[in-house]
GROMACS .gro file of N, CA and C in nm:
model
  513
    1ASN      N    1  -2.418   3.887   0.832
    1ASN     CA    2  -2.413   4.008   0.752
    1ASN      C    3  -2.379   4.125   0.844
    2PHE      N    4  -2.270   4.193   0.812
    2PHE     CA    5  -2.231   4.310   0.890
    2PHE      C    6  -2.311   4.433   0.849
    3SER      N    7  -2.341   4.439   0.720
    3SER     CA    8  -2.417   4.550   0.662
    3SER      C    9  -2.476   4.499   0.531
    4PRO      N   10  -2.551   4.579   0.460
    4PRO     CA   11  -2.603   4.531   0.330
    4PRO      C   12  -2.491   4.496   0.230
    5GLN      N   13  -2.372   4.552   0.249
    5GLN     CA   14  -2.261   4.526   0.156
    5GLN      C   15  -2.168   4.413   0.201
    6TRP      N   16  -2.158   4.385   0.329
    6TRP     CA   17  -2.057   4.291   0.382
    6TRP      C   18  -2.122   4.165   0.439
    7GLU      N   19  -2.059   4.051   0.408
    7GLU     CA   20  -2.109   3.922   0.458
    7GLU      C   21  -1.989   3.833   0.492
    8LEU      N   22  -1.998   3.765   0.604
    8LEU     CA   23  -1.896   3.668   0.645
    8LEU      C   24  -1.962   3.531   0.648
    9THR      N   25  -1.902   3.433   0.581
    9THR     CA   26  -1.956   3.297   0.580
    9THR      C   27  -1.851   3.201   0.634
   10ALA      N   28  -1.896   3.096   0.701
   10ALA     CA   29  -1.806   2.995   0.753
   10ALA      C   30  -1.880   2.862   0.760
   11SER      N   31  -1.805   2.754   0.737
   11SER     CA   32  -1.863   2.621   0.752
   11SER      C   33  -1.754   2.523   0.791
   12TYR      N   34  -1.798   2.416   0.854
   12TYR     CA   35  -1.708   2.309   0.896
   12TYR      C   36  -1.783   2.178   0.880
   13ARG      N   37  -1.712   2.077   0.829
   13ARG     CA   38  -1.771   1.944   0.814
   13ARG      C   39  -1.670   1.839   0.856
   14HIS      N   40  -1.715   1.747   0.940
   14HIS     CA   41  -1.631   1.636   0.984
   14HIS      C   42  -1.696   1.507   0.938
   15GLU      N   43  -1.615   1.419   0.881
   15GLU     CA   44  -1.665   1.289   0.836
   15GLU      C   45  -1.570   1.180   0.886
   16THR      N   46  -1.627   1.077   0.947
   16THR     CA   47  -1.550   0.962   0.993
   16THR      C   48  -1.603   0.838   0.923
   17LYS      N   49  -1.512   0.755   0.876
   17LYS     CA   50  -1.550   0.629   0.813
   17LYS      C   51  -1.478   0.516   0.886
   18ASN      N   52  -1.555   0.415   0.927
   18ASN     CA   53  -1.500   0.297   0.994
   18ASN      C   54  -1.567   0.174   0.936
   19GLY      N   55  -1.491   0.064   0.928
   19GLY     CA   56  -1.548  -0.061   0.879
   19GLY      C   57  -1.453  -0.130   0.784
   20THR      N   58  -1.510  -0.199   0.687
   20THR     CA   59  -1.430  -0.267   0.585
   20THR      C   60  -1.496  -0.247   0.449
   21LYS      N   61  -1.414  -0.258   0.346
   21LYS     CA   62  -1.463  -0.256   0.209
   21LYS      C   63  -1.384  -0.361   0.131
   22PRO      N   64  -1.440  -0.415   0.026
   22PRO     CA   65  -1.366  -0.517  -0.050
   22PRO      C   66  -1.257  -0.453  -0.136
   23ILE      N   67  -1.145  -0.522  -0.146
   23ILE     CA   68  -1.036  -0.478  -0.233
   23ILE      C   69  -0.982  -0.600  -0.306
   24GLY      N   70  -0.958  -0.587  -0.434
   24GLY     CA   71  -0.901  -0.696  -0.513
   24GLY      C   72  -0.750  -0.686  -0.517
   25VAL      N   73  -0.682  -0.798  -0.496
   25VAL     CA   74  -0.535  -0.803  -0.500
   25VAL      C   75  -0.491  -0.925  -0.580
   26VAL      N   76  -0.369  -0.919  -0.628
   26VAL     CA   77  -0.309  -1.033  -0.697
   26VAL      C   78  -0.182  -1.069  -0.621
   27SER      N   79  -0.174  -1.192  -0.577
   27SER     CA   80  -0.053  -1.243  -0.510
   27SER      C   81   0.025  -1.323  -0.613
   28THR      N   82   0.155  -1.299  -0.617
   28THR     CA   83   0.241  -1.371  -0.711
   28THR      C   84   0.351  -1.441  -0.633
   29LEU      N   85   0.362  -1.568  -0.652
   29LEU     CA   86   0.469  -1.647  -0.590
   29LEU      C   87   0.529  -1.733  -0.700
   30SER      N   88   0.654  -1.706  -0.735
   30SER     CA   89   0.723  -1.775  -0.845
   30SER      C   90   0.641  -1.759  -0.973
   31THR      N   91   0.589  -1.869  -1.023
   31THR     CA   92   0.513  -1.865  -1.148
   31THR      C   93   0.363  -1.873  -1.124
   32PHE      N   94   0.320  -1.877  -0.999
   32PHE     CA   95   0.178  -1.894  -0.967
   32PHE      C   96   0.119  -1.760  -0.925
   33GLU      N   97   0.006  -1.725  -0.984
   33GLU     CA   98  -0.067  -1.604  -0.946
   33GLU      C   99  -0.203  -1.641  -0.890
   34SER      N  100  -0.244  -1.571  -0.787
   34SER     CA  101  -0.379  -1.592  -0.734
   34SER      C  102  -0.445  -1.456  -0.715
   35THR      N  103  -0.573  -1.449  -0.751
   35THR     CA  104  -0.651  -1.328  -0.736
   35THR      C  105  -0.740  -1.343  -0.614
   36LEU      N  106  -0.738  -1.242  -0.529
   36LEU     CA  107  -0.814  -1.249  -0.403
   36LEU      C  108  -0.898  -1.124  -0.386
   37ILE      N  109  -1.010  -1.138  -0.318
   37ILE     CA  110  -1.089  -1.025  -0.270
   37ILE      C  111  -1.074  -1.027  -0.118
   38LEU      N  112  -1.016  -0.920  -0.064
   38LEU     CA  113  -0.987  -0.913   0.080
   38LEU      C  114  -1.073  -0.806   0.148
   39PRO      N  115  -1.096  -0.821   0.279
   39PRO     CA  116  -1.163  -0.715   0.354
   39PRO      C  117  -1.060  -0.607   0.389
   40ASP      N  118  -1.073  -0.491   0.329
   40ASP     CA  119  -0.980  -0.379   0.350
   40ASP      C  120  -1.032  -0.295   0.466
   41PRO      N  121  -0.957  -0.286   0.576
   41PRO     CA  122  -1.005  -0.207   0.691
   41PRO      C  123  -1.006  -0.057   0.659
   42VAL      N  124  -1.110   0.010   0.708
   42VAL     CA  125  -1.126   0.154   0.686
   42VAL      C  126  -1.135   0.222   0.822
   43ASP      N  127  -1.051   0.322   0.845
   43ASP     CA  128  -1.055   0.403   0.966
   43ASP      C  129  -0.999   0.541   0.930
   44THR      N  130  -1.084   0.625   0.870
   44THR     CA  131  -1.041   0.756   0.823
   44THR      C  132  -1.127   0.866   0.880
   45SER      N  133  -1.071   0.987   0.879
   45SER     CA  134  -1.150   1.106   0.913
   45SER      C  135  -1.108   1.218   0.820
   46THR      N  136  -1.205   1.301   0.786
   46THR     CA  137  -1.182   1.417   0.699
   46THR      C  138  -1.246   1.538   0.764
   47ASP      N  139  -1.170   1.646   0.774
   47ASP     CA  140  -1.222   1.773   0.824
   47ASP      C  141  -1.210   1.876   0.712
   48GLN      N  142  -1.322   1.945   0.683
   48GLN     CA  143  -1.321   2.048   0.580
   48GLN      C  144  -1.364   2.181   0.642
   49TYR      N  145  -1.286   2.286   0.613
   49TYR     CA  146  -1.311   2.419   0.665
   49TYR      C  147  -1.332   2.515   0.548
   50ASN      N  148  -1.427   2.605   0.561
   50ASN     CA  149  -1.449   2.709   0.461
   50ASN      C  150  -1.474   2.840   0.534
   51LEU      N  151  -1.412   2.946   0.485
   51LEU     CA  152  -1.430   3.079   0.542
   51LEU      C  153  -1.432   3.178   0.426
   52GLY      N  154  -1.529   3.268   0.426
   52GLY     CA  155  -1.539   3.364   0.316
   52GLY      C  156  -1.581   3.501   0.365
   53LEU      N  157  -1.528   3.602   0.298
   53LEU     CA  158  -1.567   3.740   0.323
   53LEU      C  159  -1.609   3.799   0.189
   54ASN      N  160  -1.731   3.851   0.184
   54ASN     CA  161  -1.788   3.901   0.058
   54ASN      C  162  -1.829   4.047   0.073
   55TYR      N  163  -1.800   4.123  -0.033
   55TYR     CA  164  -1.843   4.263  -0.040
   55TYR      C  165  -1.920   4.282  -0.171
   56THR      N  166  -2.034   4.349  -0.163
   56THR     CA  167  -2.111   4.382  -0.281
   56THR      C  168  -2.145   4.530  -0.277
   57GLY      N  169  -2.098   4.603  -0.378
   57GLY     CA  170  -2.126   4.747  -0.386
   57GLY      C  171  -2.213   4.777  -0.506
   58ASP      N  172  -2.233   4.906  -0.529
   58ASP     CA  173  -2.318   4.948  -0.640
   58ASP      C  174  -2.256   4.913  -0.775
   59LYS      N  175  -2.125   4.925  -0.787
   59LYS     CA  176  -2.060   4.900  -0.916
   59LYS      C  177  -1.966   4.782  -0.914
   60GLY      N  178  -1.944   4.720  -0.800
   60GLY     CA  179  -1.848   4.611  -0.796
   60GLY      C  180  -1.870   4.514  -0.682
   61PHE      N  181  -1.788   4.410  -0.682
   61PHE     CA  182  -1.794   4.310  -0.576
   61PHE      C  183  -1.654   4.255  -0.552
   62ALA      N  184  -1.635   4.197  -0.434
   62ALA     CA  185  -1.508   4.133  -0.400
   62ALA      C  186  -1.537   4.017  -0.306
   63GLN      N  187  -1.460   3.910  -0.324
   63GLN     CA  188  -1.473   3.793  -0.238
   63GLN      C  189  -1.334   3.741  -0.204
   64ALA      N  190  -1.315   3.705  -0.080
   64ALA     CA  191  -1.194   3.636  -0.035
   64ALA      C  192  -1.241   3.510   0.037
   65ALA      N  193  -1.182   3.397   0.001
   65ALA     CA  194  -1.228   3.270   0.061
   65ALA      C  195  -1.109   3.180   0.089
   66PHE      N  196  -1.123   3.100   0.194
   66PHE     CA  197  -1.024   2.999   0.230
   66PHE      C  198  -1.095   2.864   0.239
   67HIS      N  199  -1.031   2.761   0.184
   67HIS     CA  200  -1.081   2.624   0.195
   67HIS      C  201  -0.967   2.537   0.246
   68GLY      N  202  -0.994   2.455   0.346
   68GLY     CA  203  -0.896   2.361   0.398
   68GLY      C  204  -0.956   2.224   0.414
   69ALA      N  205  -0.877   2.121   0.384
   69ALA     CA  206  -0.922   1.983   0.400
   69ALA      C  207  -0.808   1.902   0.459
   70LEU      N  208  -0.839   1.832   0.568
   70LEU     CA  209  -0.741   1.747   0.636
   70LEU      C  210  -0.792   1.604   0.634
   71PHE      N  211  -0.718   1.514   0.568
   71PHE     CA  212  -0.755   1.373   0.559
   71PHE      C  213  -0.657   1.293   0.643
   72ARG      N  214  -0.710   1.212   0.734
   72ARG     CA  215  -0.626   1.127   0.819
   72ARG      C  216  -0.670   0.981   0.803
   73ASN      N  217  -0.574   0.896   0.775
   73ASN     CA  218  -0.600   0.752   0.761
   73ASN      C  219  -0.521   0.680   0.870
   74LYS      N  220  -0.591   0.612   0.959
   74LYS     CA  221  -0.525   0.541   1.069
   74LYS      C  222  -0.481   0.401   1.029
   75VAL      N  223  -0.516   0.357   0.907
   75VAL     CA  224  -0.473   0.226   0.858
   75VAL      C  225  -0.359   0.249   0.759
   76ASN      N  226  -0.239   0.205   0.794
   76ASN     CA  227  -0.124   0.227   0.707
   76ASN      C  228  -0.115   0.127   0.593
   77SER      N  229  -0.154   0.002   0.622
   77SER     CA  230  -0.134  -0.103   0.521
   77SER      C  231  -0.226  -0.221   0.549
   78LEU      N  232  -0.228  -0.312   0.453
   78LEU     CA  233  -0.304  -0.437   0.464
   78LEU      C  234  -0.208  -0.551   0.431
   79THR      N  235  -0.199  -0.649   0.520
   79THR     CA  236  -0.112  -0.764   0.500
   79THR      C  237  -0.196  -0.891   0.502
   80TRP      N  238  -0.165  -0.984   0.412
   80TRP     CA  239  -0.238  -1.110   0.405
   80TRP      C  240  -0.142  -1.223   0.371
   81GLN      N  241  -0.183  -1.345   0.407
   81GLN     CA  242  -0.104  -1.463   0.374
   81GLN      C  243  -0.133  -1.507   0.231
   82ASP      N  244  -0.029  -1.552   0.162
   82ASP     CA  245  -0.045  -1.602   0.027
   82ASP      C  246  -0.111  -1.739   0.033
   83PRO      N  247  -0.224  -1.759  -0.037
   83PRO     CA  248  -0.294  -1.887  -0.026
   83PRO      C  249  -0.216  -2.006  -0.082
   84SER      N  250  -0.120  -1.981  -0.170
   84SER     CA  251  -0.042  -2.092  -0.226
   84SER      C  252   0.078  -2.127  -0.138
   85ASN      N  253   0.114  -2.038  -0.045
   85ASN     CA  254   0.226  -2.063   0.045
   85ASN      C  255   0.197  -1.987   0.174
   86LEU      N  256   0.143  -2.053   0.273
   86LEU     CA  257   0.101  -1.986   0.397
   86LEU      C  258   0.217  -1.927   0.475
   87ALA      N  259   0.340  -1.963   0.440
   87ALA     CA  260   0.456  -1.904   0.506
   87ALA      C  261   0.488  -1.766   0.448
   88ALA      N  262   0.436  -1.735   0.329
   88ALA     CA  263   0.463  -1.607   0.264
   88ALA      C  264   0.346  -1.511   0.286
   89SER      N  265   0.378  -1.383   0.288
   89SER     CA  266   0.273  -1.282   0.302
   89SER      C  267   0.301  -1.166   0.206
   90SER      N  268   0.198  -1.091   0.179
   90SER     CA  269   0.209  -0.973   0.094
   90SER      C  270   0.148  -0.854   0.167
   91THR      N  271   0.192  -0.734   0.131
   91THR     CA  272   0.144  -0.611   0.195
   91THR      C  273   0.122  -0.504   0.089
   92ILE      N  274   0.012  -0.429   0.103
   92ILE     CA  275  -0.010  -0.310   0.022
   92ILE      C  276  -0.039  -0.193   0.116
   93SER      N  277  -0.007  -0.074   0.069
   93SER     CA  278  -0.032   0.044   0.152
   93SER      C  279  -0.174   0.094   0.133
   94SER      N  280  -0.219   0.172   0.230
   94SER     CA  281  -0.349   0.239   0.223
   94SER      C  282  -0.328   0.382   0.174
   95ALA      N  283  -0.436   0.453   0.149
   95ALA     CA  284  -0.426   0.593   0.107
   95ALA      C  285  -0.356   0.674   0.216
   96PRO      N  286  -0.258   0.757   0.179
   96PRO     CA  287  -0.184   0.832   0.281
   96PRO      C  288  -0.263   0.952   0.333
   97SER      N  289  -0.239   0.986   0.458
   97SER     CA  290  -0.296   1.109   0.514
   97SER      C  291  -0.240   1.228   0.437
   98ASN      N  292  -0.320   1.336   0.424
   98ASN     CA  293  -0.273   1.453   0.350
   98ASN      C  294  -0.353   1.576   0.390
   99GLN      N  295  -0.305   1.692   0.343
   99GLN     CA  296  -0.371   1.820   0.371
   99GLN      C  297  -0.380   1.901   0.242
  100PHE      N  298  -0.487   1.981   0.231
  100PHE     CA  299  -0.502   2.073   0.119
  100PHE      C  300  -0.553   2.206   0.173
  101HIS      N  301  -0.491   2.316   0.130
  101HIS     CA  302  -0.531   2.450   0.171
  101HIS      C  303  -0.535   2.538   0.046
  102GLN      N  304  -0.641   2.619   0.033
  102GLN     CA  305  -0.654   2.704  -0.086
  102GLN      C  306  -0.711   2.839  -0.048
  103LEU      N  307  -0.652   2.944  -0.105
  103LEU     CA  308  -0.700   3.081  -0.089
  103LEU      C  309  -0.750   3.128  -0.225
  104ASN      N  310  -0.872   3.182  -0.230
  104ASN     CA  311  -0.933   3.232  -0.353
  104ASN      C  312  -0.967   3.380  -0.336
  105LEU      N  313  -0.936   3.459  -0.438
  105LEU     CA  314  -0.973   3.601  -0.441
  105LEU      C  315  -1.047   3.627  -0.572
  106THR      N  316  -1.160   3.695  -0.563
  106THR     CA  317  -1.240   3.727  -0.681
  106THR      C  318  -1.290   3.870  -0.667
  107GLY      N  319  -1.294   3.941  -0.777
  107GLY     CA  320  -1.346   4.077  -0.775
  107GLY      C  321  -1.397   4.117  -0.912
  108GLY      N  322  -1.485   4.214  -0.912
  108GLY     CA  323  -1.537   4.264  -1.038
  108GLY      C  324  -1.581   4.408  -1.025
  109TYR      N  325  -1.577   4.478  -1.139
  109TYR     CA  326  -1.619   4.618  -1.140
  109TYR      C  327  -1.695   4.645  -1.268
  110ASN      N  328  -1.809   4.710  -1.257
  110ASN     CA  329  -1.891   4.749  -1.372
  110ASN      C  330  -1.859   4.894  -1.407
  111PHE      N  331  -1.787   4.914  -1.519
  111PHE     CA  332  -1.756   5.049  -1.564
  111PHE      C  333  -1.880   5.118  -1.617
  112SER      N  334  -1.965   5.040  -1.681
  112SER     CA  335  -2.092   5.089  -1.734
  112SER      C  336  -2.184   4.968  -1.742
  113PRO      N  337  -2.311   4.987  -1.776
  113PRO     CA  338  -2.398   4.870  -1.790
  113PRO      C  339  -2.351   4.773  -1.899
  114ALA      N  340  -2.267   4.820  -1.992
  114ALA     CA  341  -2.222   4.733  -2.102
  114ALA      C  342  -2.077   4.689  -2.091
  115THR      N  343  -2.002   4.737  -1.991
  115THR     CA  344  -1.860   4.705  -1.979
  115THR      C  345  -1.827   4.668  -1.835
  116LYS      N  346  -1.763   4.550  -1.820
  116LYS     CA  347  -1.723   4.509  -1.684
  116LYS      C  348  -1.591   4.434  -1.687
  117LEU      N  349  -1.524   4.437  -1.574
  117LEU     CA  350  -1.397   4.369  -1.555
  117LEU      C  351  -1.413   4.272  -1.438
  118VAL      N  352  -1.371   4.146  -1.458
  118VAL     CA  353  -1.378   4.045  -1.351
  118VAL      C  354  -1.241   3.980  -1.338
  119MET      N  355  -1.196   3.964  -1.215
  119MET     CA  356  -1.067   3.904  -1.186
  119MET      C  357  -1.087   3.794  -1.083
  120ASN      N  358  -1.014   3.683  -1.100
  120ASN     CA  359  -1.009   3.583  -0.993
  120ASN      C  360  -0.873   3.518  -0.992
  121GLY      N  361  -0.831   3.483  -0.873
  121GLY     CA  362  -0.703   3.417  -0.855
  121GLY      C  363  -0.711   3.321  -0.738
  122SER      N  364  -0.628   3.218  -0.744
  122SER     CA  365  -0.625   3.122  -0.633
  122SER      C  366  -0.485   3.068  -0.615
  123TYR      N  367  -0.457   3.027  -0.493
  123TYR     CA  368  -0.331   2.963  -0.457
  123TYR      C  369  -0.366   2.843  -0.370
  124GLY      N  370  -0.326   2.725  -0.413
  124GLY     CA  371  -0.354   2.604  -0.338
  124GLY      C  372  -0.228   2.528  -0.307
  125ARG      N  373  -0.227   2.461  -0.194
  125ARG     CA  374  -0.109   2.384  -0.151
  125ARG      C  375  -0.157   2.252  -0.094
  126ASN      N  376  -0.112   2.143  -0.155
  126ASN     CA  377  -0.147   2.008  -0.111
  126ASN      C  378  -0.020   1.940  -0.062
  127THR      N  379  -0.022   1.884   0.060
  127THR     CA  380   0.097   1.818   0.115
  127THR      C  381   0.063   1.677   0.160
  128GLN      N  382   0.164   1.590   0.146
  128GLN     CA  383   0.151   1.450   0.191
  128GLN      C  384   0.289   1.404   0.233
  129ASN      N  385   0.298   1.354   0.357
  129ASN     CA  386   0.428   1.316   0.410
  129ASN      C  387   0.420   1.185   0.488
  130ALA      N  388   0.337   1.092   0.447
  130ALA     CA  389   0.327   0.962   0.514
  130ALA      C  390   0.450   0.879   0.479
  131GLY      N  391   0.496   0.800   0.573
  131GLY     CA  392   0.613   0.716   0.551
  131GLY      C  393   0.586   0.605   0.451
  132PHE      N  394   0.688   0.570   0.373
  132PHE     CA  395   0.677   0.460   0.277
  132PHE      C  396   0.677   0.327   0.352
  133LEU      N  397   0.608   0.230   0.295
  133LEU     CA  398   0.622   0.093   0.343
  133LEU      C  399   0.756   0.041   0.294
  134THR      N  400   0.830  -0.024   0.380
  134THR     CA  401   0.961  -0.073   0.339
  134THR      C  402   0.969  -0.223   0.364
  135ASP      N  403   1.054  -0.287   0.286
  135ASP     CA  404   1.079  -0.429   0.299
  135ASP      C  405   1.218  -0.444   0.362
  136PRO      N  406   1.226  -0.497   0.484
  136PRO     CA  407   1.358  -0.508   0.549
  136PRO      C  408   1.454  -0.600   0.474
  137GLN      N  409   1.403  -0.680   0.380
  137GLN     CA  410   1.491  -0.770   0.305
  137GLN      C  411   1.560  -0.700   0.189
  138LEU      N  412   1.521  -0.577   0.157
  138LEU     CA  413   1.589  -0.505   0.049
  138LEU      C  414   1.730  -0.470   0.093
  139PRO      N  415   1.832  -0.501   0.011
  139PRO     CA  416   1.970  -0.479   0.055
  139PRO      C  417   2.005  -0.331   0.072
  140LEU      N  418   1.953  -0.243  -0.012
  140LEU     CA  419   1.988  -0.102  -0.004
  140LEU      C  420   1.880  -0.016   0.058
  141GLY      N  421   1.763  -0.073   0.083
  141GLY     CA  422   1.654   0.005   0.139
  141GLY      C  423   1.600   0.104   0.038
  142ILE      N  424   1.547   0.216   0.086
  142ILE     CA  425   1.495   0.320  -0.002
  142ILE      C  426   1.570   0.449   0.027
  143PRO      N  427   1.581   0.538  -0.072
  143PRO     CA  428   1.664   0.658  -0.054
  143PRO      C  429   1.611   0.759   0.048
  144GLN      N  430   1.480   0.761   0.069
  144GLN     CA  431   1.424   0.852   0.169
  144GLN      C  432   1.302   0.786   0.232
  145PRO      N  433   1.268   0.821   0.355
  145PRO     CA  434   1.161   0.750   0.426
  145PRO      C  435   1.019   0.788   0.385
  146SER      N  436   1.001   0.903   0.314
  146SER     CA  437   0.867   0.944   0.273
  146SER      C  438   0.874   1.029   0.147
  147LEU      N  439   0.760   1.056   0.088
  147LEU     CA  440   0.754   1.134  -0.034
  147LEU      C  441   0.788   1.281  -0.010
  148ASN      N  442   0.750   1.335   0.107
  148ASN     CA  443   0.761   1.480   0.132
  148ASN      C  444   0.694   1.556   0.018
  149GLY      N  445   0.577   1.508  -0.022
  149GLY     CA  446   0.510   1.562  -0.141
  149GLY      C  447   0.445   1.696  -0.117
  150VAL      N  448   0.464   1.785  -0.213
  150VAL     CA  449   0.401   1.917  -0.213
  150VAL      C  450   0.357   1.947  -0.356
  151VAL      N  451   0.230   1.980  -0.372
  151VAL     CA  452   0.179   2.024  -0.502
  151VAL      C  453   0.120   2.162  -0.481
  152VAL      N  454   0.172   2.260  -0.555
  152VAL     CA  455   0.123   2.398  -0.546
  152VAL      C  456   0.049   2.429  -0.675
  153THR      N  457  -0.071   2.484  -0.660
  153THR     CA  458  -0.152   2.522  -0.776
  153THR      C  459  -0.180   2.672  -0.769
  154GLU      N  460  -0.145   2.741  -0.876
  154GLU     CA  461  -0.169   2.885  -0.883
  154GLU      C  462  -0.252   2.913  -1.008
  155ASP      N  463  -0.346   3.006  -0.995
  155ASP     CA  464  -0.432   3.038  -1.108
  155ASP      C  465  -0.469   3.186  -1.100
  156PHE      N  466  -0.469   3.252  -1.215
  156PHE     CA  467  -0.511   3.392  -1.220
  156PHE      C  468  -0.582   3.416  -1.353
  157ASN      N  469  -0.699   3.479  -1.347
  157ASN     CA  470  -0.777   3.513  -1.467
  157ASN      C  471  -0.823   3.657  -1.457
  158LEU      N  472  -0.818   3.725  -1.570
  158LEU     CA  473  -0.865   3.862  -1.580
  158LEU      C  474  -0.947   3.870  -1.708
  159LYS      N  475  -1.070   3.918  -1.698
  159LYS     CA  476  -1.157   3.920  -1.815
  159LYS      C  477  -1.231   4.054  -1.822
  160LEU      N  478  -1.215   4.119  -1.937
  160LEU     CA  479  -1.286   4.243  -1.964
  160LEU      C  480  -1.389   4.212  -2.072
  161THR      N  481  -1.513   4.242  -2.045
  161THR     CA  482  -1.619   4.219  -2.143
  161THR      C  483  -1.690   4.351  -2.172
  162ALA      N  484  -1.731   4.363  -2.297
  162ALA     CA  485  -1.802   4.485  -2.338
  162ALA      C  486  -1.904   4.450  -2.445
  163ARG      N  487  -2.011   4.528  -2.448
  163ARG     CA  488  -2.113   4.515  -2.552
  163ARG      C  489  -2.132   4.656  -2.611
  164PRO      N  490  -2.043   4.692  -2.705
  164PRO     CA  491  -2.052   4.828  -2.762
  164PRO      C  492  -2.176   4.849  -2.849
  165LEU      N  493  -2.220   4.743  -2.914
  165LEU     CA  494  -2.340   4.750  -2.997
  165LEU      C  495  -2.429   4.632  -2.964
  166LYS      N  496  -2.558   4.650  -2.981
  166LYS     CA  497  -2.650   4.539  -2.957
  166LYS      C  498  -2.617   4.423  -3.051
  167GLY      N  499  -2.599   4.304  -2.995
  167GLY     CA  500  -2.565   4.185  -3.073
  167GLY      C  501  -2.414   4.168  -3.093
  168LEU      N  502  -2.330   4.260  -3.042
  168LEU     CA  503  -2.184   4.248  -3.052
  168LEU      C  504  -2.125   4.242  -2.913
  169ASN      N  505  -2.072   4.126  -2.877
  169ASN     CA  506  -2.007   4.107  -2.747
  169ASN      C  507  -1.858   4.094  -2.769
  170LEU      N  508  -1.779   4.164  -2.689
  170LEU     CA  509  -1.633   4.156  -2.696
  170LEU      C  510  -1.581   4.108  -2.561
  171ALA      N  511  -1.481   4.020  -2.566
  171ALA     CA  512  -1.419   3.971  -2.443
  171ALA      C  513  -1.269   3.980  -2.459
   0.00000   0.00000   0.00000
């Protein structure tokens, strides 16, 4: 707290997961299907960051906050031999590494004890650029080596509320 009106908050969390978990897969060879439960290797880490600046005054408040999350997966894929044909194998991909960043702004002002205005807005950006698993036997390959995925989320809300008469609320 810088003063009774100003506050700075920050947090960081790191999580690492290692080991195995069960995963169900279906192997198909010609007309034969087999269902398997395999040990799926896990080697991931997640870092989450939060930073906020808050102001509280007599008639209003304001908040600015940042949230970031970085997910890293060191296991790209899982490959296993087909039980009906030990010369054949199958592969599935693991969850791709990705990043998410979001900025939030919130504010409010009390015009009177019965009338107030509140605003909030956010901008988020999620990216994922892990390479695709490819099969070298495909004649044409794939058109690009990765998704180059970007998802942008924008949100804005403005709300004016008033209570001109007891029992009558307007928004």
